[in-house]
mmCIF file of C-alpha atoms in Angstrom:
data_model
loop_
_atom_site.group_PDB
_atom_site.id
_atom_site.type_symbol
_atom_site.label_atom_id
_atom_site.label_comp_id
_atom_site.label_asym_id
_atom_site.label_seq_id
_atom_site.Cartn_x
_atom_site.Cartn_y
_atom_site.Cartn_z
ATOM 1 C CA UNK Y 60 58.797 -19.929 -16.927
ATOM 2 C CA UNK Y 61 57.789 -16.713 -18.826
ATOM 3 C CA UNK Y 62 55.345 -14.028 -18.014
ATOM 4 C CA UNK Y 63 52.658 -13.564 -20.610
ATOM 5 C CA UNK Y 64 49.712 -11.370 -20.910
ATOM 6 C CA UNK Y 65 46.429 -12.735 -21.621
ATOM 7 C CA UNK Y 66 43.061 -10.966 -22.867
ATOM 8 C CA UNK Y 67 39.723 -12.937 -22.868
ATOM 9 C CA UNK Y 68 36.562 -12.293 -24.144
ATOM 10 C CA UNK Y 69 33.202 -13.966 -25.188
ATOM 11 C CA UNK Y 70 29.523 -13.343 -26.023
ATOM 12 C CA UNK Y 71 30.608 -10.638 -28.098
ATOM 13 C CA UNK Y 72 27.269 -10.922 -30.672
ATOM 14 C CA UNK Y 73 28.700 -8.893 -33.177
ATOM 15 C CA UNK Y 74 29.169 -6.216 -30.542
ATOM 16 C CA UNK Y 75 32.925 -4.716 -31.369
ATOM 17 C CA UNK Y 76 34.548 -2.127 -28.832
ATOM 18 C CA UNK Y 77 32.556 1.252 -27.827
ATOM 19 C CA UNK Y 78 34.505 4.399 -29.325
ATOM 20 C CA UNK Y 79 37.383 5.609 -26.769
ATOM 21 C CA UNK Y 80 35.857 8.806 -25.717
ATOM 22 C CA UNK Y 81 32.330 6.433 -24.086
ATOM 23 C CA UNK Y 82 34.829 6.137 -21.099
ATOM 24 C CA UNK Y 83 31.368 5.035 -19.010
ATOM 25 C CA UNK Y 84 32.298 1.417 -20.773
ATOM 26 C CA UNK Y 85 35.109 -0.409 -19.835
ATOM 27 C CA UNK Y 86 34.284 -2.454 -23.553
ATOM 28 C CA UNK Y 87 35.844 0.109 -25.496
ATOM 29 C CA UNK Y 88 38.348 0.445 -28.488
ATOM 30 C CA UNK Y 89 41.125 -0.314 -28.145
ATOM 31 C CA UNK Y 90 40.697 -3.665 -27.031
ATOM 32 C CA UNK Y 91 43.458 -4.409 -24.047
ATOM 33 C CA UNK Y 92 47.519 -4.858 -25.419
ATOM 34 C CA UNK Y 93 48.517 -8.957 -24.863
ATOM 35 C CA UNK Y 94 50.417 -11.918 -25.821
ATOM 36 C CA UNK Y 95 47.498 -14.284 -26.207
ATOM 37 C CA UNK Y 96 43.268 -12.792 -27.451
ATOM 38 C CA UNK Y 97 41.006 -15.776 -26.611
ATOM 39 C CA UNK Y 98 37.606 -15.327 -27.431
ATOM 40 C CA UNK Y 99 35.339 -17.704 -26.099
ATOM 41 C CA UNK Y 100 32.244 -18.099 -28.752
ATOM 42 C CA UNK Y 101 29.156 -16.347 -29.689
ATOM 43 C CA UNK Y 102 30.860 -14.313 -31.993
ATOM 44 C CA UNK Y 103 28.032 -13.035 -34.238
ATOM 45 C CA UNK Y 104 24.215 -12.967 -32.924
ATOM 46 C CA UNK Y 105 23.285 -15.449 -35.784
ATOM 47 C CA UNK Y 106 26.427 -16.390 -38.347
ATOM 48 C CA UNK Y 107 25.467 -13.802 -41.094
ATOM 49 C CA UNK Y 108 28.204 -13.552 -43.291
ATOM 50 C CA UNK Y 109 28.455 -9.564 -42.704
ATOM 51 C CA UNK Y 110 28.343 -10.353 -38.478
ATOM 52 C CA UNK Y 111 31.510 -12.873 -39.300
ATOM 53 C CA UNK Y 112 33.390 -10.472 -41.622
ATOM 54 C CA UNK Y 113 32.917 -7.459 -38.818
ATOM 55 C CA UNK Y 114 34.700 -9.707 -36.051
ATOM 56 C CA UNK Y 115 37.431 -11.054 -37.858
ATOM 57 C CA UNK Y 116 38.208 -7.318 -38.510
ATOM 58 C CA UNK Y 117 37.682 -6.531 -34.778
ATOM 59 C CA UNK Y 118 40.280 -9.239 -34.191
ATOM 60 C CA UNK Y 119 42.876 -8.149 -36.793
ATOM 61 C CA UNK Y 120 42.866 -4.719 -35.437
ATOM 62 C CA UNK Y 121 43.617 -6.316 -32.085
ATOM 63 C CA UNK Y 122 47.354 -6.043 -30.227
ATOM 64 C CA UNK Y 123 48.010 -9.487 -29.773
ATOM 65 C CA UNK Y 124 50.742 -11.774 -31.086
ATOM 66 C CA UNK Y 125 48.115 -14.693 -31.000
ATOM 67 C CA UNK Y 126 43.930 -14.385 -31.362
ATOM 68 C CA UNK Y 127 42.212 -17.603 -30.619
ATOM 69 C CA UNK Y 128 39.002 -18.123 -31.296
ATOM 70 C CA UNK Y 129 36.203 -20.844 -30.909
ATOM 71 C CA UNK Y 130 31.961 -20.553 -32.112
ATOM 72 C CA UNK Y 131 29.329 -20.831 -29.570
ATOM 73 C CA UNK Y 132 26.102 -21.625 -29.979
ATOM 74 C CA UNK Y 133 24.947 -18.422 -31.583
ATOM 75 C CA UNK Y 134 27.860 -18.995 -34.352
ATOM 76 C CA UNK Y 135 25.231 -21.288 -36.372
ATOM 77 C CA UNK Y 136 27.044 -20.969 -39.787
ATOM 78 C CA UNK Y 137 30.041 -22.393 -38.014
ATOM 79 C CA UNK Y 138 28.283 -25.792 -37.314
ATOM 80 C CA UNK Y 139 28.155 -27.180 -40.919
ATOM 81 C CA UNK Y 140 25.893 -30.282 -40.171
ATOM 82 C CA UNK Y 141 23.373 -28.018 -37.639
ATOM 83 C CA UNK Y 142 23.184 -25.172 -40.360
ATOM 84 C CA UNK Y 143 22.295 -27.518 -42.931
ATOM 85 C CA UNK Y 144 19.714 -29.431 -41.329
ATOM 86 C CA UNK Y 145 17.882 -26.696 -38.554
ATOM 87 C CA UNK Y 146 19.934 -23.358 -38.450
ATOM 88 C CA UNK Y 147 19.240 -22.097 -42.319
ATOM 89 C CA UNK Y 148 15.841 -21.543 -40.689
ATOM 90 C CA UNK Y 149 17.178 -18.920 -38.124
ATOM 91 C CA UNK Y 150 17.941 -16.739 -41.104
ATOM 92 C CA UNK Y 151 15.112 -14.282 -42.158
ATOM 93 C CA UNK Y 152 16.964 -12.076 -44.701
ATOM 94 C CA UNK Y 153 18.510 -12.418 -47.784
ATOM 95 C CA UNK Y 154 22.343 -14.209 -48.311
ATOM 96 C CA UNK Y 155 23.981 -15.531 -50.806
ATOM 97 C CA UNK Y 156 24.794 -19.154 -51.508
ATOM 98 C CA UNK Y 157 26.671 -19.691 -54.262
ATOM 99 C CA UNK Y 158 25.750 -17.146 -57.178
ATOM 100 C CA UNK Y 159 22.019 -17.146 -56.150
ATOM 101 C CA UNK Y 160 20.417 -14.686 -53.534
ATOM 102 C CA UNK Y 161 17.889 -17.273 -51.263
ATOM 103 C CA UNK Y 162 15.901 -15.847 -48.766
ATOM 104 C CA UNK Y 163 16.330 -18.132 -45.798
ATOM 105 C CA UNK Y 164 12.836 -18.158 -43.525
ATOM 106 C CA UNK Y 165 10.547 -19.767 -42.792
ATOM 107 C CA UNK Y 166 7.815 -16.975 -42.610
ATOM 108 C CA UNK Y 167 4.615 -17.633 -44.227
ATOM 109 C CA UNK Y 168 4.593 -14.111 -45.763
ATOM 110 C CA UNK Y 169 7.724 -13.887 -48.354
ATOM 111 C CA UNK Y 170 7.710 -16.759 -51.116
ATOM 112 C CA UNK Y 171 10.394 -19.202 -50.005
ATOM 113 C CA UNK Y 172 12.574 -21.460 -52.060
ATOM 114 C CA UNK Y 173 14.017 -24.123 -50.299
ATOM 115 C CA UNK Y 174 17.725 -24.364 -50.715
ATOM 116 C CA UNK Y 175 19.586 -27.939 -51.361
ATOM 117 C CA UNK Y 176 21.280 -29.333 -48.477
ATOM 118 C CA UNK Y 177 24.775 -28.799 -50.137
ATOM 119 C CA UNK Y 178 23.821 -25.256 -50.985
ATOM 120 C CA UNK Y 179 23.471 -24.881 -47.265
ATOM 121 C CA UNK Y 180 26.936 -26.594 -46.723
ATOM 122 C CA UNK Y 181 28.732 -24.695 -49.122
ATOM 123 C CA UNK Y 182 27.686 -21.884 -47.670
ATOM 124 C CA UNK Y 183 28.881 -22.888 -44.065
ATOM 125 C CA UNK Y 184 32.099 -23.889 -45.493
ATOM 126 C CA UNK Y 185 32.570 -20.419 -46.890
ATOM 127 C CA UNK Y 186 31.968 -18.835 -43.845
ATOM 128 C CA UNK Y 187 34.489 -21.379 -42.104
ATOM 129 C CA UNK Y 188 36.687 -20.108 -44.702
ATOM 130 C CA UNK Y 189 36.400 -16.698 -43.582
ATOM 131 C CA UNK Y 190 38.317 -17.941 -40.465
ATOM 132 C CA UNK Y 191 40.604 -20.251 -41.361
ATOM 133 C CA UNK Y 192 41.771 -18.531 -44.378
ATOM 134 C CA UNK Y 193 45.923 -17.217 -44.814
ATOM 135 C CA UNK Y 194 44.625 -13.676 -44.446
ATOM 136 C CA UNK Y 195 43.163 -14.315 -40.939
ATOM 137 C CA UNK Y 196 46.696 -16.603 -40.084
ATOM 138 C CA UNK Y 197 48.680 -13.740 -41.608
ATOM 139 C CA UNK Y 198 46.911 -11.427 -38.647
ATOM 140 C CA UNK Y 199 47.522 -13.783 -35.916
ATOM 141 C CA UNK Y 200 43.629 -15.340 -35.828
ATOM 142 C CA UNK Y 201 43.723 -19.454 -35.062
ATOM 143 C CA UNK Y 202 40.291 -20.678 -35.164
ATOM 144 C CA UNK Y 203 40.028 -23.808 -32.749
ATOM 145 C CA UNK Y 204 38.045 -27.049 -33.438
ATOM 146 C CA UNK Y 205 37.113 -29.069 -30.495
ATOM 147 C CA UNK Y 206 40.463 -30.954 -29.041
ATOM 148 C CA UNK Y 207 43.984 -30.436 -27.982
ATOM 149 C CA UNK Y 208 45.985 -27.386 -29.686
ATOM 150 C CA UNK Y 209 49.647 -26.425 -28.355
ATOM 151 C CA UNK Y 210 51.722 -22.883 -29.419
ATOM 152 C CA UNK Y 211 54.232 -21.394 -28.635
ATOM 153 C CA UNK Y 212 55.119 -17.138 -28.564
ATOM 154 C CA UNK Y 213 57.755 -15.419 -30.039
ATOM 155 C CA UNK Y 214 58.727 -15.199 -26.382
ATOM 156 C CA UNK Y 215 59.367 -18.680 -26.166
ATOM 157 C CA UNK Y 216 56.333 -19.075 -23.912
ATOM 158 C CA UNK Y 217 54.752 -22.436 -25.000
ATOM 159 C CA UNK Y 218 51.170 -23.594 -23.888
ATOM 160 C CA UNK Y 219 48.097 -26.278 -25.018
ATOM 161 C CA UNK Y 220 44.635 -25.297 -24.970
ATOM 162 C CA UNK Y 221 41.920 -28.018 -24.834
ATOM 163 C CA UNK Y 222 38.959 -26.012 -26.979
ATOM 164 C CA UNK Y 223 35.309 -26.915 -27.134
ATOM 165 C CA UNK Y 224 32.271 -24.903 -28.941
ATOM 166 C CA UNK Y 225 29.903 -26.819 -27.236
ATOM 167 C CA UNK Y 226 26.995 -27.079 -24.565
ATOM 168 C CA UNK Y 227 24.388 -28.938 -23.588
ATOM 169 C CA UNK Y 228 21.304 -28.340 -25.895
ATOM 170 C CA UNK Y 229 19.985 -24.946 -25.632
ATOM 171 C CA UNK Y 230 16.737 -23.731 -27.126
ATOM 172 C CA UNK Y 231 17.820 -25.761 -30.179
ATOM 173 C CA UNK Y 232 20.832 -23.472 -31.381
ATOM 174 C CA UNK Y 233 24.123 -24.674 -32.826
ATOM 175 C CA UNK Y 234 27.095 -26.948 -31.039
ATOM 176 C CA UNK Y 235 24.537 -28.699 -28.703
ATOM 177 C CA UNK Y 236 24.628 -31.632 -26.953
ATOM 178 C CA UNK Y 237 22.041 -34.089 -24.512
ATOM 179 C CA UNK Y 238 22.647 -32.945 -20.708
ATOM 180 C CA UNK Y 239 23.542 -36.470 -20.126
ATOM 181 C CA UNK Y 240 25.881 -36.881 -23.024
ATOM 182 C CA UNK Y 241 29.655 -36.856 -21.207
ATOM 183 C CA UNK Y 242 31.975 -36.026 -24.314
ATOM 184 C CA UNK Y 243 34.382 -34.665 -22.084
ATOM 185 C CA UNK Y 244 35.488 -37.888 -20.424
ATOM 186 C CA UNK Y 245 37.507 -40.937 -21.642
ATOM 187 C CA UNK Y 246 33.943 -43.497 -21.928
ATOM 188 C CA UNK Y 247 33.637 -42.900 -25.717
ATOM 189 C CA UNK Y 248 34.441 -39.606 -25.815
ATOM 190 C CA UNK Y 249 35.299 -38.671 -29.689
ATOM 191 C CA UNK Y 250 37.495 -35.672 -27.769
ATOM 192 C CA UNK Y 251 38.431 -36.174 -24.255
ATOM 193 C CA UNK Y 252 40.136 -33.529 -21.868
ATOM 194 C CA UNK Y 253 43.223 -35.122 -20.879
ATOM 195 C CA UNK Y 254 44.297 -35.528 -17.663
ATOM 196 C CA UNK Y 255 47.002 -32.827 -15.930
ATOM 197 C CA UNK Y 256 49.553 -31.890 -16.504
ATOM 198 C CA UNK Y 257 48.618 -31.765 -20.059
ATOM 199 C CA UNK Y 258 46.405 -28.940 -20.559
ATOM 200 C CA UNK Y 259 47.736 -25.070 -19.756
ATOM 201 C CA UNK Y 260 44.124 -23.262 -20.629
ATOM 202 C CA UNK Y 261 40.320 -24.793 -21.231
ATOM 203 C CA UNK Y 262 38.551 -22.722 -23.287
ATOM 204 C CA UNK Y 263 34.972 -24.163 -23.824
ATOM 205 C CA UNK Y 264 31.584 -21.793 -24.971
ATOM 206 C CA UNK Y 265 29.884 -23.346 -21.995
ATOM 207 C CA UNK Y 266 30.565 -23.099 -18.285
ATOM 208 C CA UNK Y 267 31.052 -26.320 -15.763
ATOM 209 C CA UNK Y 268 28.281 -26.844 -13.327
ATOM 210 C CA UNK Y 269 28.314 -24.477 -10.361
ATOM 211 C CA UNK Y 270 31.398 -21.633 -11.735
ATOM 212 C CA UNK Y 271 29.492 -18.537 -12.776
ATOM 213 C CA UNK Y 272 26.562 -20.347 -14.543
ATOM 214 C CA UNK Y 273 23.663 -19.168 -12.666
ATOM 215 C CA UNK Y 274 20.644 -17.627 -13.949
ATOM 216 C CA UNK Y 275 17.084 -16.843 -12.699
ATOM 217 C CA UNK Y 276 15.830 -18.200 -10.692
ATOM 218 C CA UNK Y 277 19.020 -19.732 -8.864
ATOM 219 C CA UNK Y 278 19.616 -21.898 -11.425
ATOM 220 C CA UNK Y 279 23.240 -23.426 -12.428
ATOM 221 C CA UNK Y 280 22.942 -24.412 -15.797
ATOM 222 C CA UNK Y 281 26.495 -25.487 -16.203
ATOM 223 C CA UNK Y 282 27.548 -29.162 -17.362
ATOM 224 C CA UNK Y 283 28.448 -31.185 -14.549
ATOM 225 C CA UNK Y 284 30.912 -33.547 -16.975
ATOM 226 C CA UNK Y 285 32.824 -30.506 -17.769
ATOM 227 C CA UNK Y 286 33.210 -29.593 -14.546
ATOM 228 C CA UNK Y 287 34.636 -33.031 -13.704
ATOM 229 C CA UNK Y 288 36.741 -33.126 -16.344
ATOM 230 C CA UNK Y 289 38.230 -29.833 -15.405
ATOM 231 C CA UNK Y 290 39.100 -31.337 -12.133
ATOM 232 C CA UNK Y 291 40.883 -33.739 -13.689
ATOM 233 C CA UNK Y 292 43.160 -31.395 -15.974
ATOM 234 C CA UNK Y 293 43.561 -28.565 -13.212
ATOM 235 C CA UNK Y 294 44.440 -26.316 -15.904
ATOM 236 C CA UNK Y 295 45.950 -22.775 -15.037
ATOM 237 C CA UNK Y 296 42.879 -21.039 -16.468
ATOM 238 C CA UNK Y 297 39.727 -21.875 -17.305
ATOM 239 C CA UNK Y 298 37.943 -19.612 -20.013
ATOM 240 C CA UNK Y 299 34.326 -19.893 -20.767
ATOM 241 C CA UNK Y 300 31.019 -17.468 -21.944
ATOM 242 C CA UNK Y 301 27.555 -18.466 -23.037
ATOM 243 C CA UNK Y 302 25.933 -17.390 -19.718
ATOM 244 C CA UNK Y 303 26.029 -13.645 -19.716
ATOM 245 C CA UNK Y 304 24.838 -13.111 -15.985
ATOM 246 C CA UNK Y 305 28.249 -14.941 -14.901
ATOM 247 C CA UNK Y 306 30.952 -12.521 -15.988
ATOM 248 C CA UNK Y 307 33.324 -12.684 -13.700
ATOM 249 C CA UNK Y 308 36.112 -14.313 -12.028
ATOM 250 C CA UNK Y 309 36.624 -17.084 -9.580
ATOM 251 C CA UNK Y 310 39.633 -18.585 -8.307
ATOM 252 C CA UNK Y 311 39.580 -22.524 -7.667
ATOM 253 C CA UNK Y 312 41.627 -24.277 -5.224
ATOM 254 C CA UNK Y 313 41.648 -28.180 -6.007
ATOM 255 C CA UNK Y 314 42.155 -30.606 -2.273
ATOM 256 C CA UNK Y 315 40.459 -34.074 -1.718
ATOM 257 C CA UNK Y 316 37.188 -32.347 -0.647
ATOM 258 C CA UNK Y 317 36.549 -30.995 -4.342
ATOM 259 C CA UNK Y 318 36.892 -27.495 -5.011
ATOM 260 C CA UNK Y 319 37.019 -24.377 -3.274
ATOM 261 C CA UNK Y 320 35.786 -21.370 -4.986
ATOM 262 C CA UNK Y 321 37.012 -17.502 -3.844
ATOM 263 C CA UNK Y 322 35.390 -14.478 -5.637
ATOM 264 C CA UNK Y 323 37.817 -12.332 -8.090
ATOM 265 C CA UNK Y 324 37.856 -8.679 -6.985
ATOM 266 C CA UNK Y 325 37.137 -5.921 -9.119
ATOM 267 C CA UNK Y 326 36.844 -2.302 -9.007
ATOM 268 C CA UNK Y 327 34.777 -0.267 -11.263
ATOM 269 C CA UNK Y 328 36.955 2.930 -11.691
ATOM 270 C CA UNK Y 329 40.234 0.708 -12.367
ATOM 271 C CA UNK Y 330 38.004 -1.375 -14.914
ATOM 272 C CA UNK Y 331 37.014 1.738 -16.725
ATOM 273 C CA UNK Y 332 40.169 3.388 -16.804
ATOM 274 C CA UNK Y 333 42.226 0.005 -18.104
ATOM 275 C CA UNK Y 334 39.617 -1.143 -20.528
ATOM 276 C CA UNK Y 335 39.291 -4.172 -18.446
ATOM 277 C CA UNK Y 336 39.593 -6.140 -15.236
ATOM 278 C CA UNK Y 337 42.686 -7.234 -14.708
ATOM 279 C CA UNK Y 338 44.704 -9.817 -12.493
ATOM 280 C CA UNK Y 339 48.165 -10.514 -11.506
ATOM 281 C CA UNK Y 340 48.991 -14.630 -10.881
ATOM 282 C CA UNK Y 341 52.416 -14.284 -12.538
ATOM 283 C CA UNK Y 342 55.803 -15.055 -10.140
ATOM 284 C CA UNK Y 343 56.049 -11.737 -9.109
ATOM 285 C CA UNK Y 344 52.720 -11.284 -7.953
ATOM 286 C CA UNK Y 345 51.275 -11.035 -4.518
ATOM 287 C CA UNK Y 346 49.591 -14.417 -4.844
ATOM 288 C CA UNK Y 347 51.312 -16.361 -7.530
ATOM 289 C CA UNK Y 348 48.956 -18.971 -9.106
ATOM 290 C CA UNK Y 349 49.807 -22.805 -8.332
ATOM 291 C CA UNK Y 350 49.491 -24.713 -11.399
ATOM 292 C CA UNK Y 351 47.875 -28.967 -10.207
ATOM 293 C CA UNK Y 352 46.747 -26.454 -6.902
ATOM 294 C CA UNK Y 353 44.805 -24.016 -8.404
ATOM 295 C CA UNK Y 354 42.339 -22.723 -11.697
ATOM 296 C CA UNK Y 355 41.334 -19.687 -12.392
ATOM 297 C CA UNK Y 356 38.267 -19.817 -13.731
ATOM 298 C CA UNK Y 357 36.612 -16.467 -16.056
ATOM 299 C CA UNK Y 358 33.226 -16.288 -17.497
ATOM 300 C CA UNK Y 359 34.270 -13.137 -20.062
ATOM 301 C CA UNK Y 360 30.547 -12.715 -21.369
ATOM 302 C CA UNK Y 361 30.903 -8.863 -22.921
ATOM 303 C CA UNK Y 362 27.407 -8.551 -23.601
ATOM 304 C CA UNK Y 363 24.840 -8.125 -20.733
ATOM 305 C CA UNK Y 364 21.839 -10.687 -20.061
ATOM 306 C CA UNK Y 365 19.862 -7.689 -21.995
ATOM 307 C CA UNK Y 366 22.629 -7.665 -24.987
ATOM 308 C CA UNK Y 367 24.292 -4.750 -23.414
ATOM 309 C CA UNK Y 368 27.997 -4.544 -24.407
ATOM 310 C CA UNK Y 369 29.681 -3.224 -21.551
ATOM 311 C CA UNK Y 370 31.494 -5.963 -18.954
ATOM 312 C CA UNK Y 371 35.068 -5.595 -19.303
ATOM 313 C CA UNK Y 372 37.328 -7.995 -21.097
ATOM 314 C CA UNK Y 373 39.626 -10.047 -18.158
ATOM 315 C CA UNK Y 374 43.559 -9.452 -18.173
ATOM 316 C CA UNK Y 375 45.774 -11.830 -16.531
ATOM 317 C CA UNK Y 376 49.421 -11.884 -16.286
ATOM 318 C CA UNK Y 377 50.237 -15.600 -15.394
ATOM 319 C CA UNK Y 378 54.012 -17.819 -15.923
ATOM 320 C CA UNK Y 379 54.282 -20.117 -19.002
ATOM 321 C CA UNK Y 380 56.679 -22.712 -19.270
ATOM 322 C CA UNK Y 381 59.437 -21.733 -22.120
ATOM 323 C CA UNK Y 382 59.646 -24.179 -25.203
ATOM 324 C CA UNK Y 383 62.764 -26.005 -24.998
ATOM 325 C CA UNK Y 384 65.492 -24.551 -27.042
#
């Protein structure tokens, strides 16, 4: 086993790092030194091309080995087939597809032309591109379909990640699914979780039911297959976003009762001064996490319920197992 270093944010709506000298906002350049970036979705407020292009460059000025990334529901350029058929229509300025400027609205009061279905698709694919090109590789940026992905550091520390953009449907916006749809479960599922030991980190746009998903009034809005699912993987860490009045950090004991859920700690000055909040679950630490025992579970929502940028990105120091020579 290897200690690594890992930084995780989400929700960051275009929103890159407050100047160093706003030292009021623990969300400010530089973005915490790790091993492993994860961002967990909601990149951009609404997939322009410009909002995609400003947080790959975020992310290649970042000091990690490995960034990895996954869209969220905001990320609508990002889900080819929802673009195409719905999301073109959350547009309301001018982009480019192709060669052609087409203003993409559907307001009653500029002249619209509507653009062909593959114009809309070639456009999404471009912006895909933007991610998955050799110039975001070359900087250390892995975007993540939905599924199983395994890595390993220049360390030697070796890891999978099961990643998922998706949630259930949400005001109509991208990477949606029905509440009642399980696709993280072995009936049908295109893309199941497997079961532990397999999976080292979840990181999935949406929360599970009942972990830092609550909104007004009292309301979890989490997906109650995801968490079961989880329970099933027990990974070490469990990274999520999409509900920006979670942020925060909750450790999860698994027993035959279900799960048992202790608050993460935090202190204001020390989040302010480190550019984050951080926490220790490596070997040396005074409570080591106990991987099949125990998740650690992180909403890393950046941006406030009112779009605010300022909750701290999460640091943990946790053991990896080392590839095998």
């Amino acid at each position: 086993m290897i200690k690594t270093r890992i930084c995780m944010i989400s929700d960051t709506h275009t929103s890159t790092p407050n100047p160093p000298h706003m030292t009021g906002n623990a969300y400010r350049s530089p973005l915490p030194k790790a091993d492993v970036l994860l961002h967990a979705g909601d990149l951009t407020k609404v997939g322009y091309r410009v909002e995609n292009e400003a947080m790959i460059a975020m992310l290649k000025d970042a000091d990690a080995e490995l960034k990895l990334v996954i869209a969220g529901n905001h990320d609508i350029t990002l889900d080819e087939e929802y673009f195409a058929s719905f999301g073109y229509n959350r547009h309301s300025r001018p982009e480019y597809l192709g060669e052609e400027s087409i203003l993409l609205s559907d307001d009653e009061i500029h002249e619209i032309r509507q653009p062909s279905a593959e114009q809309l698709r070639s456009y999404a694919r471009s912006i895909k591109d933007l991610w998955t090109c050799q110039a975001a590789r070359d900087a250390g940026i892995v975007y993540l379909e939905e599924g199983v992905h395994s890595f390993t550091l220049s360390t030697g520390a070796t890891f999978t990640v099961y990643a998922s953009p998706y949630q259930p449907e949400f005001y109509r916006w991208a990477f949606a699914y029905e509440r009642d749809e399980d696709r993280y479960n072995s009936n049908g599922a295109a893309n199941p979780i497997p079961d532990f030991p397999a999976v080292d980190i979840l990181l999935t746009h949406g929360p599970p039911l009942g972990i830092l998903d609550q909104v007004p009034p009292d309301l979890n809005v989490g997906c109650e297959h995801l968490l079961r699912a989880a329970g099933r993987a027990r990974p070490r860490i469990h990274l999520f976003g999409h509900i920006h009045e979670g942020w925060g950090a909750q450790r999860g004991v698994w027993n035959a009762d279900g799960l048992k859920l202790e608050d993460v700690p935090t202190d204001i000055e020390d989040m302010l001064e480190n550019r984050s909040a951080f926490y220790d679950v490596s070997k040396g630490a005074h409570s080591p996490l106990r991987f099949g025992d125990e998740t650690l579970f992180v909403n890393a929502s950046v941006n406030t319920v009112k779009y605010e940028a300022r909750n701290a990105p999460w640091v943990v120091d946790l053991e990896l197992p080392l590839a095998e020579k």
